[in-house]
């Protein structure tokens, strides 16, 4: 009887460990690509700043309505105006959408318009959304790009 009990415990422990090892780890935020740069101070004037805020808050509000506000954060970057936002979307598609479980989240974005663009990806209870202004709203050859997420900080997604 003792042997059967130990065998049962060993089998259960092995199954639990094995299933745990196969489960997908917690997703994390990818490192921003080199085309996104950080600045110590917000380098834009009132007009660009108000447009920037107008568009990123649209996505923020949709994300809060879907995921709640816990753990959400906004990271601000700048991008050279000669960089295509489609290229940025391709980079994030390679880092996120190509990984298991990630999919586009068009319900979180407004897409594109004459002033701004946005795209997002989601997986389970997590999302990454980017919002940026178009080149005509540049100042000093750069435009604002905002990354919103509720993912934990890390260097690369798992």
PDB file of N, CA and C in Angstrom, residues 4 15 24 33 43-44 88 107 128-129 138 144 146 153 158:
ATOM      1  N   UNK A   4       2.160   2.007  -3.476  1.00  0.00           N
ATOM      2  CA  UNK A   4       1.142   2.577  -4.359  1.00  0.00           C
ATOM      3  C   UNK A   4       0.925   4.046  -4.042  1.00  0.00           C
ATOM      4  N   UNK A  15       3.400  14.887 -13.241  1.00  0.00           N
ATOM      5  CA  UNK A  15       2.441  15.517 -14.147  1.00  0.00           C
ATOM      6  C   UNK A  15       2.337  17.015 -13.873  1.00  0.00           C
ATOM      7  N   UNK A  24       2.849  28.427 -20.890  1.00  0.00           N
ATOM      8  CA  UNK A  24       3.481  29.600 -21.464  1.00  0.00           C
ATOM      9  C   UNK A  24       3.803  30.595 -20.352  1.00  0.00           C
ATOM     10  N   UNK A  33      12.486  49.223 -30.287  1.00  0.00           N
ATOM     11  CA  UNK A  33      13.499  49.194 -31.348  1.00  0.00           C
ATOM     12  C   UNK A  33      14.296  50.498 -31.354  1.00  0.00           C
ATOM     13  N   UNK A  43       9.674  67.141 -25.877  1.00  0.00           N
ATOM     14  CA  UNK A  43      10.267  68.135 -26.781  1.00  0.00           C
ATOM     15  C   UNK A  43       9.280  68.844 -27.710  1.00  0.00           C
ATOM     16  N   UNK A  44       7.988  68.777 -27.418  1.00  0.00           N
ATOM     17  CA  UNK A  44       7.004  69.327 -28.337  1.00  0.00           C
ATOM     18  C   UNK A  44       6.237  70.479 -27.709  1.00  0.00           C
ATOM     19  N   UNK A  88       7.524  50.403 -38.045  1.00  0.00           N
ATOM     20  CA  UNK A  88       7.409  50.186 -36.604  1.00  0.00           C
ATOM     21  C   UNK A  88       6.388  49.083 -36.316  1.00  0.00           C
ATOM     22  N   UNK A 107      -9.751  46.527 -31.821  1.00  0.00           N
ATOM     23  CA  UNK A 107     -10.777  47.115 -30.968  1.00  0.00           C
ATOM     24  C   UNK A 107     -10.203  48.137 -29.980  1.00  0.00           C
ATOM     25  N   UNK A 128      -0.369  45.517 -25.825  1.00  0.00           N
ATOM     26  CA  UNK A 128       0.629  46.522 -26.161  1.00  0.00           C
ATOM     27  C   UNK A 128       0.002  47.357 -27.272  1.00  0.00           C
ATOM     28  N   UNK A 129      -0.051  48.667 -27.082  1.00  0.00           N
ATOM     29  CA  UNK A 129      -0.612  49.562 -28.096  1.00  0.00           C
ATOM     30  C   UNK A 129       0.364  50.700 -28.348  1.00  0.00           C
ATOM     31  N   UNK A 138       5.490  67.126 -36.873  1.00  0.00           N
ATOM     32  CA  UNK A 138       6.817  66.990 -36.285  1.00  0.00           C
ATOM     33  C   UNK A 138       7.343  68.331 -35.809  1.00  0.00           C
ATOM     34  N   UNK A 144       6.047  62.415 -31.769  1.00  0.00           N
ATOM     35  CA  UNK A 144       5.835  61.611 -30.572  1.00  0.00           C
ATOM     36  C   UNK A 144       5.250  60.242 -30.908  1.00  0.00           C
ATOM     37  N   UNK A 146       3.788  56.916 -28.518  1.00  0.00           N
ATOM     38  CA  UNK A 146       3.447  56.466 -27.172  1.00  0.00           C
ATOM     39  C   UNK A 146       3.198  54.969 -27.170  1.00  0.00           C
ATOM     40  N   UNK A 153       7.639  44.956 -16.929  1.00  0.00           N
ATOM     41  CA  UNK A 153       8.879  45.386 -17.570  1.00  0.00           C
ATOM     42  C   UNK A 153       9.807  44.214 -17.781  1.00  0.00           C
ATOM     43  N   UNK A 158       8.622  36.713 -23.674  1.00  0.00           N
ATOM     44  CA  UNK A 158       8.886  35.276 -23.531  1.00  0.00           C
ATOM     45  C   UNK A 158       7.831  34.495 -24.250  1.00  0.00           C
TER      46      UNK A 158
END
